[in-house]
XYZ file of C-alpha atoms in Angstrom:
759
model
C 5.301 -48.345 20.085
C 8.172 -50.780 19.536
C 8.851 -49.923 15.892
C 8.838 -46.184 16.583
C 11.135 -46.631 19.584
C 13.540 -48.686 17.471
C 13.354 -46.061 14.729
C 14.431 -43.354 17.188
C 17.191 -45.512 18.688
C 18.586 -46.565 15.306
C 18.472 -43.085 13.783
C 20.060 -41.503 16.856
C 22.870 -44.078 16.874
C 23.494 -43.482 13.156
C 23.597 -39.681 13.622
C 26.019 -39.923 16.574
C 28.030 -43.032 15.722
C 31.229 -42.220 17.572
C 29.398 -41.590 20.829
C 27.734 -44.982 20.645
C 30.928 -46.762 19.597
C 32.795 -45.060 22.460
C 30.069 -46.159 24.889
C 30.431 -49.760 23.744
C 34.220 -49.538 24.031
C 33.846 -48.300 27.592
C 31.311 -51.052 28.365
C 33.622 -53.727 26.941
C 36.584 -52.365 28.898
C 34.608 -52.238 32.143
C 33.277 -55.755 31.591
C 36.783 -57.133 31.019
C 38.151 -55.290 34.070
C 35.256 -56.578 36.190
C 35.954 -60.105 34.956
C 39.609 -59.779 35.955
C 38.812 -58.274 39.348
C 35.692 -60.174 40.392
C 35.328 -63.044 37.947
C 35.490 -66.688 38.855
C 36.378 -69.901 37.107
C 33.864 -72.228 35.573
C 33.101 -75.306 37.632
C 31.127 -78.455 36.933
C 28.677 -79.602 39.579
C 26.850 -82.471 37.893
C 24.355 -82.883 40.695
C 20.788 -81.876 41.423
C 18.596 -81.758 44.525
C 16.948 -85.039 45.439
C 19.214 -87.318 43.410
C 20.722 -90.377 45.067
C 24.210 -89.339 43.938
C 23.685 -85.954 45.590
C 22.787 -87.647 48.881
C 25.959 -89.731 48.569
C 28.009 -86.573 48.029
C 26.467 -85.005 51.135
C 27.370 -88.036 53.255
C 30.928 -88.071 51.898
C 31.280 -84.380 52.707
C 30.058 -84.989 56.262
C 32.599 -87.768 56.687
C 35.436 -85.498 55.567
C 37.248 -88.267 53.717
C 38.497 -85.856 51.073
C 36.806 -87.896 48.336
C 34.474 -84.982 47.637
C 37.416 -83.033 46.163
C 39.096 -83.151 42.764
C 41.255 -86.109 41.728
C 43.926 -86.939 39.204
C 45.701 -90.128 38.345
C 49.199 -90.686 37.036
C 49.451 -93.964 35.117
C 52.903 -95.383 34.434
C 54.467 -98.371 32.746
C 58.167 -99.202 32.019
C 59.434 -97.937 28.679
C 60.840 -101.314 27.611
C 57.411 -102.643 26.758
C 56.972 -105.432 29.300
C 60.464 -106.749 29.878
C 60.613 -104.904 33.208
C 58.122 -105.071 36.094
C 57.523 -102.804 39.065
C 58.253 -105.558 41.592
C 61.964 -104.740 41.783
C 64.921 -102.911 40.231
C 65.105 -99.477 38.588
C 61.393 -99.442 37.682
C 60.474 -99.844 41.364
C 62.849 -96.985 42.321
C 61.463 -94.752 39.573
C 57.882 -95.466 40.714
C 58.726 -94.499 44.295
C 60.373 -91.265 43.204
C 57.403 -90.327 40.980
C 54.922 -90.895 43.814
C 57.050 -88.847 46.237
C 57.369 -85.876 43.863
C 53.656 -85.858 43.083
C 52.824 -85.888 46.792
C 54.999 -82.803 47.368
C 53.075 -80.681 44.878
C 51.048 -77.685 46.133
C 47.434 -78.389 47.176
C 47.888 -82.174 47.007
C 46.172 -83.717 50.040
C 47.659 -87.134 49.498
C 48.478 -89.855 47.006
C 48.154 -93.600 46.767
C 51.345 -95.630 47.175
C 51.605 -98.394 44.566
C 55.125 -99.325 45.715
C 53.815 -99.783 49.249
C 50.981 -101.919 47.884
C 53.580 -104.220 46.336
C 55.249 -104.583 49.751
C 51.909 -105.538 51.324
C 51.303 -108.576 49.150
C 51.328 -110.035 45.700
C 47.702 -110.549 44.726
C 45.561 -107.964 43.014
C 43.138 -107.552 45.928
C 45.901 -106.616 48.368
C 47.424 -104.243 45.845
C 44.180 -102.264 45.983
C 43.980 -101.708 42.255
C 47.243 -99.728 42.237
C 49.482 -102.229 40.409
C 48.213 -104.561 37.706
C 48.286 -108.308 38.218
C 51.223 -108.701 35.816
C 53.191 -105.926 37.563
C 53.549 -103.776 34.415
C 51.096 -100.924 35.032
C 50.871 -98.770 38.159
C 48.518 -95.958 39.153
C 49.290 -93.068 41.501
C 45.935 -91.584 42.551
C 46.184 -87.923 43.557
C 43.662 -86.305 45.915
C 43.065 -82.545 45.734
C 40.667 -80.320 47.713
C 37.401 -79.167 46.135
C 37.469 -77.186 42.906
C 36.893 -73.798 44.545
C 40.401 -73.959 46.048
C 42.125 -74.966 42.807
C 42.926 -73.344 39.475
C 44.363 -74.160 36.088
C 47.790 -73.568 37.628
C 47.425 -76.824 39.575
C 46.835 -78.716 36.355
C 49.766 -76.950 34.695
C 52.011 -77.885 37.626
C 51.067 -81.563 37.356
C 51.565 -81.592 33.575
C 54.944 -79.830 33.898
C 56.046 -82.366 36.493
C 55.094 -85.184 34.153
C 57.072 -83.599 31.294
C 60.136 -83.270 33.514
C 59.959 -86.812 34.894
C 59.493 -88.310 31.428
C 62.952 -87.011 30.568
C 64.490 -88.292 33.830
C 62.810 -91.653 34.501
C 62.598 -94.862 32.426
C 58.808 -94.667 32.501
C 55.968 -93.935 30.149
C 53.836 -91.420 32.069
C 50.204 -90.617 31.225
C 47.668 -88.593 33.218
C 43.940 -88.139 33.608
C 41.204 -87.539 36.156
C 38.683 -84.873 37.098
C 41.413 -82.222 37.406
C 41.908 -82.439 33.638
C 38.160 -82.376 32.995
C 37.755 -79.222 35.079
C 40.731 -77.175 33.930
C 41.757 -78.407 30.471
C 41.462 -75.777 27.766
C 38.409 -76.742 25.675
C 40.072 -75.183 22.627
C 37.156 -72.913 21.791
C 39.425 -70.037 20.762
C 40.585 -71.768 17.586
C 37.018 -72.734 16.693
C 35.846 -69.156 17.231
C 38.584 -67.849 14.927
C 37.727 -70.386 12.220
C 34.061 -69.478 12.511
C 34.775 -65.751 12.270
C 36.997 -66.145 9.210
C 34.429 -68.336 7.455
C 31.640 -65.891 8.331
C 33.690 -62.994 6.942
C 34.189 -64.833 3.651
C 30.464 -65.615 3.339
C 29.504 -62.021 4.140
C 31.917 -60.709 1.536
C 30.494 -63.027 -1.106
C 26.954 -61.995 -0.116
C 27.568 -58.229 -0.219
C 30.660 -57.841 -2.410
C 32.074 -55.266 0.000
C 34.790 -55.557 2.630
C 33.142 -52.794 4.657
C 29.750 -54.525 4.624
C 31.391 -57.842 5.589
C 33.397 -56.274 8.410
C 30.517 -54.561 10.226
C 28.620 -57.715 11.390
C 31.912 -59.319 12.417
C 32.934 -56.225 14.391
C 29.568 -56.061 16.113
C 29.696 -59.770 17.016
C 33.216 -59.444 18.464
C 32.106 -56.487 20.610
C 29.054 -58.362 21.843
C 30.958 -61.580 22.487
C 33.619 -59.728 24.477
C 31.017 -58.136 26.751
C 29.001 -61.365 26.985
C 31.860 -63.703 27.906
C 33.253 -61.146 30.376
C 29.814 -60.893 32.009
C 29.663 -64.676 32.156
C 33.032 -64.688 33.943
C 31.695 -62.219 36.513
C 28.687 -64.501 37.000
C 31.102 -67.368 37.654
C 32.433 -65.387 40.609
C 28.968 -65.488 42.183
C 27.792 -69.010 41.344
C 29.025 -72.180 39.667
C 28.929 -71.669 35.886
C 29.471 -74.988 34.049
C 32.603 -75.346 31.958
C 30.636 -75.820 28.723
C 28.849 -72.455 29.102
C 31.620 -70.226 27.628
C 32.039 -72.529 24.613
C 28.290 -72.819 24.083
C 27.859 -69.075 24.644
C 30.520 -68.383 22.016
C 28.823 -70.714 19.543
C 25.355 -69.290 19.983
C 26.554 -65.692 20.440
C 28.585 -65.636 17.236
C 25.823 -67.345 15.295
C 22.920 -65.130 16.356
C 25.023 -61.955 16.502
C 26.202 -62.201 12.906
C 22.752 -63.354 11.779
C 20.966 -60.438 13.432
C 23.468 -57.970 12.003
C 23.062 -59.506 8.556
C 19.313 -58.966 8.504
C 19.575 -55.353 9.664
C 22.399 -54.645 7.213
C 20.464 -56.135 4.295
C 17.438 -53.948 5.035
C 19.707 -50.896 5.432
C 21.128 -51.465 1.938
C 17.592 -51.725 0.572
C 16.784 -48.276 1.942
C 20.038 -46.847 0.622
C 19.113 -48.189 -2.826
C 15.798 -46.300 -2.559
C 17.755 -43.083 -2.139
C 17.341 -42.559 1.618
C 19.940 -40.710 3.625
C 22.275 -43.179 5.456
C 21.088 -41.979 8.879
C 17.431 -42.361 7.962
C 18.131 -45.690 6.235
C 19.794 -47.022 9.395
C 16.879 -45.905 11.549
C 14.314 -47.505 9.280
C 16.391 -50.686 9.019
C 16.423 -51.015 12.807
C 12.692 -50.229 12.964
C 11.794 -52.933 10.429
C 14.472 -55.664 10.618
C 15.176 -54.783 14.256
C 11.672 -55.820 15.284
C 12.183 -59.445 14.231
C 15.625 -59.314 15.876
C 14.097 -58.287 19.203
C 11.386 -60.916 19.096
C 13.630 -63.652 17.692
C 16.182 -62.927 20.410
C 13.385 -62.931 22.964
C 12.255 -66.335 21.741
C 15.796 -67.708 22.061
C 16.073 -66.373 25.608
C 12.642 -67.683 26.621
C 13.479 -71.118 25.221
C 16.840 -71.314 26.974
C 15.494 -70.049 30.289
C 12.914 -72.827 30.048
C 15.750 -75.149 31.131
C 14.875 -74.160 34.701
C 12.003 -76.665 34.607
C 14.573 -79.483 34.714
C 15.457 -78.546 38.311
C 19.137 -79.209 37.566
C 21.078 -76.195 38.898
C 24.070 -76.357 36.553
C 21.740 -76.436 33.543
C 19.742 -73.479 34.828
C 22.883 -71.404 35.435
C 24.321 -72.446 32.077
C 21.095 -71.353 30.393
C 21.201 -67.985 32.150
C 24.824 -67.488 31.072
C 24.058 -68.237 27.405
C 20.937 -66.041 27.546
C 23.046 -63.109 28.720
C 25.191 -63.420 25.587
C 22.095 -63.530 23.345
C 20.572 -60.457 25.022
C 23.808 -58.520 24.573
C 23.844 -59.464 20.875
C 20.278 -58.174 20.494
C 21.226 -54.903 22.201
C 24.293 -54.551 19.972
C 22.172 -55.157 16.849
C 19.881 -52.203 17.561
C 22.476 -49.767 18.954
C 26.049 -50.580 17.959
C 25.279 -51.800 14.437
C 23.348 -48.651 13.370
C 26.269 -46.626 14.726
C 28.567 -48.599 12.420
C 26.116 -48.044 9.557
C 26.050 -44.309 10.198
C 29.852 -44.148 10.340
C 30.158 -46.081 7.064
C 27.837 -43.670 5.260
C 26.724 -44.287 1.666
C 29.590 -46.687 0.920
C 27.440 -49.633 2.033
C 25.094 -49.092 -0.881
C 27.634 -50.266 -3.418
C 30.105 -53.097 -3.789
C 33.774 -52.474 -3.183
C 36.463 -52.604 -5.808
C 37.350 -56.215 -5.034
C 33.709 -57.204 -5.139
C 33.252 -55.457 -8.495
C 36.318 -57.179 -9.850
C 34.871 -60.565 -8.940
C 31.639 -59.816 -10.771
C 31.086 -60.165 -14.487
C 31.309 -56.902 -16.469
C 28.372 -57.511 -18.780
C 25.969 -54.556 -18.301
C 22.785 -56.618 -17.908
C 24.339 -58.911 -15.361
C 25.840 -55.972 -13.523
C 22.399 -54.418 -13.223
C 20.931 -57.608 -11.849
C 23.801 -57.971 -9.365
C 23.285 -54.408 -8.166
C 19.613 -55.126 -7.651
C 20.360 -58.244 -5.635
C 23.088 -56.505 -3.601
C 20.702 -53.694 -2.751
C 17.865 -56.093 -1.987
C 15.419 -54.105 -4.160
C 14.175 -57.176 -6.024
C 14.137 -60.871 -5.135
C 16.451 -63.066 -7.153
C 14.616 -64.422 -10.176
C 15.804 -67.919 -9.387
C 14.288 -67.860 -5.910
C 11.020 -66.472 -7.223
C 10.805 -69.238 -9.809
C 11.549 -71.894 -7.186
C 9.035 -70.647 -4.610
C 6.454 -70.234 -7.344
C 7.098 -73.832 -8.435
C 6.666 -75.121 -4.855
C 3.481 -73.076 -4.452
C 2.033 -74.636 -7.601
C 2.733 -78.171 -6.310
C 2.260 -77.830 -2.539
C 1.016 -81.355 -1.730
C 3.946 -83.428 -3.084
C 6.505 -81.033 -1.631
C 4.808 -80.908 1.775
C 4.440 -84.699 1.953
C 7.932 -85.400 0.601
C 9.726 -82.929 2.874
C 7.794 -84.059 5.960
C 8.530 -87.698 5.126
C 12.227 -86.940 4.733
C 12.400 -85.251 8.135
C 10.392 -88.005 9.827
C 12.775 -90.598 8.375
C 15.758 -88.659 9.706
C 14.056 -88.559 13.105
C 13.689 -92.358 13.390
C 17.135 -92.981 14.989
C 15.899 -90.988 18.015
C 14.106 -94.187 19.068
C 17.547 -95.607 19.889
C 18.855 -92.515 21.703
C 20.892 -93.425 24.781
C 22.143 -90.802 27.198
C 25.282 -91.352 29.217
C 28.774 -90.084 29.926
C 31.375 -90.102 27.139
C 34.525 -90.931 29.079
C 38.175 -90.300 28.276
C 38.064 -93.311 25.965
C 36.251 -91.139 23.433
C 39.081 -88.580 23.262
C 41.667 -88.756 20.451
C 44.840 -90.769 21.044
C 46.840 -87.550 20.947
C 45.476 -86.663 24.404
C 47.273 -88.003 27.484
C 43.894 -88.586 29.174
C 42.991 -91.089 26.439
C 46.312 -92.891 26.718
C 45.985 -93.061 30.517
C 42.449 -94.419 30.110
C 43.656 -97.178 27.774
C 46.493 -98.170 30.126
C 44.151 -98.412 33.127
C 41.630 -100.462 31.138
C 44.418 -102.768 29.959
C 45.875 -103.297 33.413
C 42.816 -103.305 35.671
C 39.715 -103.614 33.536
C 37.474 -100.975 31.915
C 35.430 -100.301 35.062
C 38.452 -98.968 36.924
C 38.133 -95.789 34.846
C 34.744 -95.039 36.405
C 34.612 -96.160 40.046
C 31.417 -95.865 42.033
C 31.509 -94.467 45.557
C 29.008 -95.919 48.044
C 28.468 -93.773 51.109
C 26.776 -95.563 54.013
C 25.556 -94.405 57.401
C 25.234 -97.569 59.600
C 23.137 -95.655 62.181
C 24.398 -97.900 64.990
C 23.939 -101.219 63.176
C 27.348 -102.949 63.579
C 26.737 -105.687 61.012
C 25.337 -103.587 58.178
C 28.725 -102.755 56.644
C 29.797 -106.392 56.386
C 26.498 -107.305 54.752
C 26.808 -104.325 52.426
C 30.343 -105.149 51.302
C 29.486 -108.794 50.759
C 26.346 -108.059 48.774
C 28.032 -105.467 46.553
C 31.084 -107.670 45.902
C 28.790 -110.553 44.911
C 26.957 -108.527 42.271
C 27.883 -109.698 38.745
C 28.411 -106.117 37.588
C 31.111 -105.389 40.186
C 34.717 -106.415 39.548
C 36.235 -105.475 42.917
C 35.671 -103.499 46.112
C 38.426 -101.406 47.692
C 38.942 -101.512 51.490
C 36.214 -99.691 53.406
C 37.056 -96.328 54.960
C 35.153 -95.466 58.154
C 35.147 -91.977 59.639
C 35.443 -92.341 63.416
C 33.697 -89.073 64.220
C 30.557 -89.653 62.174
C 30.612 -93.414 61.609
C 30.010 -92.858 57.903
C 31.661 -95.447 55.671
C 32.762 -95.054 52.076
C 33.311 -97.918 49.677
C 34.998 -97.448 46.323
C 33.748 -100.165 43.957
C 34.849 -100.896 40.403
C 32.298 -102.085 37.826
C 33.140 -104.676 35.217
C 32.203 -102.274 32.411
C 33.349 -98.814 31.299
C 31.710 -95.601 32.544
C 29.907 -94.960 29.256
C 28.654 -98.531 28.892
C 24.910 -99.007 29.339
C 25.657 -102.019 31.503
C 27.254 -99.700 34.074
C 24.044 -97.686 34.376
C 22.143 -100.965 34.724
C 24.531 -102.022 37.506
C 23.952 -98.748 39.378
C 20.189 -99.157 39.056
C 20.349 -102.766 40.287
C 22.507 -101.857 43.275
C 20.039 -99.139 44.290
C 16.829 -101.080 43.838
C 17.884 -104.604 44.851
C 21.334 -105.013 46.399
C 21.533 -102.103 48.874
C 17.954 -102.373 50.205
C 18.409 -106.118 50.796
C 21.739 -105.651 52.611
C 20.536 -102.763 54.772
C 17.125 -104.150 55.628
C 14.411 -102.108 57.263
C 16.559 -100.469 59.936
C 17.659 -96.827 60.157
C 20.867 -97.406 58.167
C 21.080 -95.872 54.723
C 23.423 -96.053 51.731
C 23.688 -94.014 48.537
C 25.750 -94.388 45.357
C 27.808 -91.499 44.025
C 30.796 -90.897 41.774
C 30.992 -89.281 38.350
C 29.346 -92.147 36.447
C 26.434 -92.354 38.895
C 25.984 -88.569 38.954
C 25.807 -88.281 35.170
C 23.415 -91.227 35.025
C 21.165 -89.554 37.589
C 21.241 -86.229 35.766
C 20.417 -88.058 32.543
C 17.365 -89.655 34.107
C 16.259 -86.344 35.604
C 16.561 -84.512 32.273
C 14.795 -87.330 30.406
C 11.907 -87.129 32.864
C 11.686 -83.338 32.623
C 12.212 -83.047 28.848
C 8.478 -83.375 28.061
C 7.782 -80.590 30.564
C 10.380 -78.370 28.882
C 8.992 -79.155 25.434
C 5.443 -78.319 26.499
C 6.544 -75.123 28.269
C 8.648 -73.827 25.379
C 5.999 -74.731 22.800
C 3.290 -72.934 24.754
C 5.350 -69.779 25.328
C 6.564 -69.695 21.726
C 3.042 -70.197 20.399
C 1.735 -67.315 22.490
C 4.620 -65.048 21.497
C 4.183 -65.771 17.778
C 0.439 -65.297 18.067
C 1.115 -61.821 19.440
C 3.691 -61.202 16.714
C 1.579 -62.240 13.718
C -2.008 -61.933 15.007
C -2.776 -65.448 13.827
C -3.469 -68.918 15.217
C -2.411 -71.174 12.352
C 0.906 -69.429 11.613
C 2.346 -70.023 15.116
C 0.874 -73.541 15.257
C 2.512 -74.408 11.945
C 5.764 -72.820 13.107
C 6.081 -74.893 16.273
C 5.217 -78.133 14.446
C 7.762 -77.520 11.683
C 10.431 -76.581 14.200
C 9.773 -79.816 16.068
C 10.363 -81.690 12.817
C 13.726 -80.027 12.173
C 14.892 -80.549 15.776
C 13.802 -84.191 15.706
C 15.780 -84.739 12.513
C 18.850 -83.159 14.124
C 18.499 -85.510 17.102
C 18.277 -88.473 14.750
C 21.416 -87.486 12.879
C 23.278 -87.043 16.184
C 22.320 -90.591 17.212
C 23.469 -91.945 13.840
C 26.840 -90.168 14.079
C 27.742 -90.516 17.756
C 26.042 -93.784 18.741
C 26.204 -95.644 15.438
C 29.432 -94.116 14.158
C 28.088 -93.021 10.752
C 30.562 -90.465 9.421
C 32.108 -89.948 12.863
C 35.620 -89.954 11.403
C 34.771 -86.769 9.479
C 34.614 -84.827 12.759
C 37.478 -86.679 14.448
C 35.319 -89.093 16.461
C 37.420 -92.185 17.138
C 34.826 -94.277 18.987
C 31.060 -94.385 19.357
C 29.737 -92.645 22.456
C 26.363 -92.105 24.107
C 24.757 -88.689 23.944
C 25.789 -86.576 26.944
C 22.863 -86.679 29.332
C 22.101 -82.955 29.483
C 22.682 -82.161 25.791
C 19.257 -83.187 24.378
C 17.462 -80.764 26.683
C 19.975 -77.970 26.050
C 19.806 -78.513 22.304
C 16.031 -78.423 22.263
C 15.919 -75.115 24.117
C 18.575 -73.478 21.927
C 17.468 -74.963 18.603
C 13.830 -74.108 19.083
C 14.778 -70.520 19.780
C 17.167 -70.324 16.817
C 14.632 -71.933 14.483
C 12.142 -69.275 15.484
C 14.659 -66.655 14.316
C 14.176 -67.603 10.684
C 10.448 -68.096 11.195
C 10.078 -64.542 12.501
C 12.313 -63.022 9.811
C 10.609 -64.863 6.965
C 7.011 -64.523 8.113
C 7.495 -60.852 8.955
C 8.276 -60.225 5.300
C 5.442 -62.498 4.125
C 2.997 -60.627 6.323
C 4.269 -57.270 5.074
C 3.567 -58.428 1.528
C 0.148 -59.782 2.506
C -0.814 -56.519 4.173
C 0.428 -54.634 1.098
C -1.241 -56.782 -1.558
C -3.986 -58.722 0.202
C -3.086 -61.773 -1.929
C -1.817 -64.853 -0.077
C -0.069 -66.446 -3.067
C 1.764 -63.272 -4.023
C 2.730 -62.681 -0.391
C 4.263 -66.163 -0.094
C 6.289 -65.882 -3.299
C 7.452 -62.319 -2.694
C 8.042 -62.772 1.043
C 9.906 -66.082 0.918
C 11.872 -65.191 -2.221
C 12.675 -61.742 -0.853
C 14.263 -63.246 2.272
C 15.683 -66.437 0.744
C 19.100 -65.021 -0.136
C 19.553 -63.448 3.290
C 18.249 -66.484 5.172
C 20.521 -68.742 3.131
C 23.552 -66.544 3.834
C 22.637 -66.257 7.517
C 22.128 -70.009 7.848
C 25.383 -70.714 6.028
C 27.206 -68.446 8.467
C 25.594 -70.088 11.480
C 26.221 -73.608 10.162
C 29.859 -72.744 9.486
C 30.316 -71.297 12.972
C 28.747 -74.353 14.597
C 30.672 -76.847 12.439
C 33.932 -75.163 13.441
C 33.167 -76.367 16.976
C 32.206 -79.869 15.809
C 35.873 -80.670 15.127
C 36.955 -79.870 18.717
C 38.521 -82.639 20.809
C 35.834 -82.723 23.483
C 32.873 -84.990 22.564
C 30.372 -82.679 24.277
C 31.537 -79.739 22.158
C 31.298 -81.932 19.054
C 27.702 -82.818 19.937
C 26.700 -79.211 20.485
C 28.401 -78.112 17.258
C 27.059 -80.872 15.023
C 23.563 -80.805 16.528
C 23.204 -77.046 16.120
C 24.699 -77.022 12.602
C 22.497 -79.891 11.398
C 19.281 -78.385 12.740
C 19.978 -74.936 11.276
C 20.869 -76.436 7.890
C 17.646 -78.465 7.805
C 15.617 -75.514 9.029
C 16.932 -73.085 6.423
C 16.593 -75.509 3.514
C 13.951 -78.208 3.863
C 11.714 -76.267 6.259
C 11.965 -72.663 5.064
C 12.279 -73.288 1.328
C 9.929 -76.287 1.021
C 7.584 -76.851 3.931
C 6.806 -73.218 4.746
C 5.706 -72.140 1.229
C 3.936 -75.464 0.635
C 1.929 -75.439 3.869
C 1.146 -71.723 3.649
C -0.150 -72.229 0.135
C -2.380 -75.073 1.310
C -3.757 -72.986 4.170
C -4.467 -69.983 1.948
C -6.072 -66.947 3.572
C -6.665 -68.920 6.767
C -2.968 -68.437 7.525
C -3.945 -65.099 9.037
C -7.202 -66.177 10.642
C -7.810 -64.894 14.158
C -11.137 -65.071 16.021
C -12.563 -61.645 16.685
C -12.917 -62.261 20.422
C -9.261 -63.286 20.638
C -8.174 -60.285 18.579
C -9.825 -58.001 21.125
C -8.097 -59.771 24.026
C -4.565 -59.701 22.619
C -2.462 -56.625 23.441
C -1.418 -54.359 20.583
C 2.069 -53.297 19.620
C 4.226 -56.303 18.738
C 5.497 -57.167 15.290
C 2.760 -57.406 12.731
C 0.267 -55.010 14.310
C -0.636 -51.828 12.551
C 1.962 -49.592 14.147
C 4.801 -51.838 13.131
C 3.800 -51.866 9.511
C 3.445 -48.121 9.297
C 7.198 -47.599 9.332
C 7.739 -49.479 6.122
C 4.519 -48.199 4.627
C 5.754 -44.649 5.048
C 8.851 -45.428 3.051
C 6.964 -47.168 0.254
C 4.022 -44.785 0.114
C 1.530 -47.640 0.458
C -1.000 -48.111 3.222
C -1.157 -51.465 5.003
C -4.240 -53.544 4.367
C -6.323 -54.988 7.209
C -5.563 -58.465 8.489
C -7.978 -61.369 8.256
C -10.080 -61.485 11.421
C -13.098 -63.709 12.033
C -16.062 -61.371 12.272
């Protein structure tokens, strides 16, 4: 069965470590070479079938206006701070030269001409939103082809041109647009390095050995290299969203180091019992590797559940992250035991530096050796879990009340699109955003694009333009562009409010439900609203509608999986309810930080922002899977103790206390890795990092060390209740069935006791 297969795999890898390590080196090399040869670039396609913004994009593409491609904008103002205007003189000459040089760049399809707009007339309407009413701020809009024909080199070329012209022209030059969003470096590399260094320090403190600390890090780096390279190859086949590599790195590092930590801790236990290193590695993979396989499976199942949203970029992003998790699971049961076999008996003792950091008193040294080897739970943890078990009601009620209170801000959750105004002032995109808002109004940063097919009705466009311009949420409407071949018209309209403002979403909804239907009438003409703000709003509504479906799907699959794992009904039911509590609390804290601004300065957040529309669904899928990791690890040990002793109270104390140190270290590593991403510049990365870190912290402390022992004590022997008819129906072989417990029973010399089944 599974445990015996893992035993053979782990022992074989430990006996032939260099073969396995060489195989992983070859796999990593091939993956990197494949990524270089066949890989593609990440691309954001924030659309989904059936959305109104998607229909608008299809009409725009049919019209061939070029507005379906990437854009950038170069925002300029004279350096003298308002004494000079663009209407005449050197500033006018400098503006003309800048526009000409931008237009000559490779892949640029065309640019707007603010100097020409000044020649056409003096009022703001005639200027087409290219020069501000006071003549101090001008915008050169740059049109590129679609993202598949561009690369980061195009962004670098535009940035280099701006750097050169800043030194040559008397202008302040700032830049922004979708080109920056698509190809800017998210800065994940620095966060990954910080996370790795912090994880190494925690591992060293946990094991007191540089060798023991290095092995999980080495395994995670191997797995992450193969995973990200595979993700790059996937990007050559389909559109992988730009957040996937960053999110994959976050989750991959977290689960990879965690999985390695649990296997390594069990390996050191077996070494302390006097087992040969090869046999110890095999048994460690057979026992701790089982929870790794099922915990990793739960993470993958949860993330793949994103497919129910019917949003393609979320589905592909989930697949990409799942690939990284699967590779980490494979590395934990093959590469890690190879490392353990190569390290030999050295892992059973602390290194010289670790010994130097420890006190030299003999009694304390003995206790530290016991804790390092994992042969006895820390006395402090045993006392604490015993205390909770003796007072289960107040701890269960108090902890649940605390989490429910933290969840309350979710009632005010608002999804939307954090725009460039949420970036730090050190970024040119933020400075360009502020200049545009100052000169033209906040809505100019998030124009809406209305695509209309008149279908032979000559008066529909005039009615449409008039109705849209009269709406109180619209500041201005640019001149209509009509494609002669198809007759499709496109209108660029500027709201009165910023892209991330709720009022903008309300304006889009009003235009769709009231303004456009009234202007078009009952004829064959049709009109749809697109643009980045509308697309993100649509995706947000789609994900909000499908979130209950995802929650129900993931809960059902996780419940069934845990029921197979632990041969119980109440244990998986309790697990899913407690995980919902920790995830809800994480959502509430995210709302408090990002929407209310509580403590936002601590992570570099300079303005309040709505929650990115697709993040709540992504976070639920990932967090539920990660929370199940600790549930599987902890309850596997509790069940081992219950099968060994037959006493529920003893099993809870011994099982929870025996895993507390490892779970705490693992959670601390994961929280540190995630928090290292919470200080990134991009608000989406901040949300992922803070949300994941908060949920894992709550899960490993309030849930695992308070709610789990308290509720399991209250349930007593019924924790392991399973109706006889259901026991006969369930397949045998997963974690917790007899074959899986035999491996550890062989090493301890004790026979497993029968589980509680309703006869």
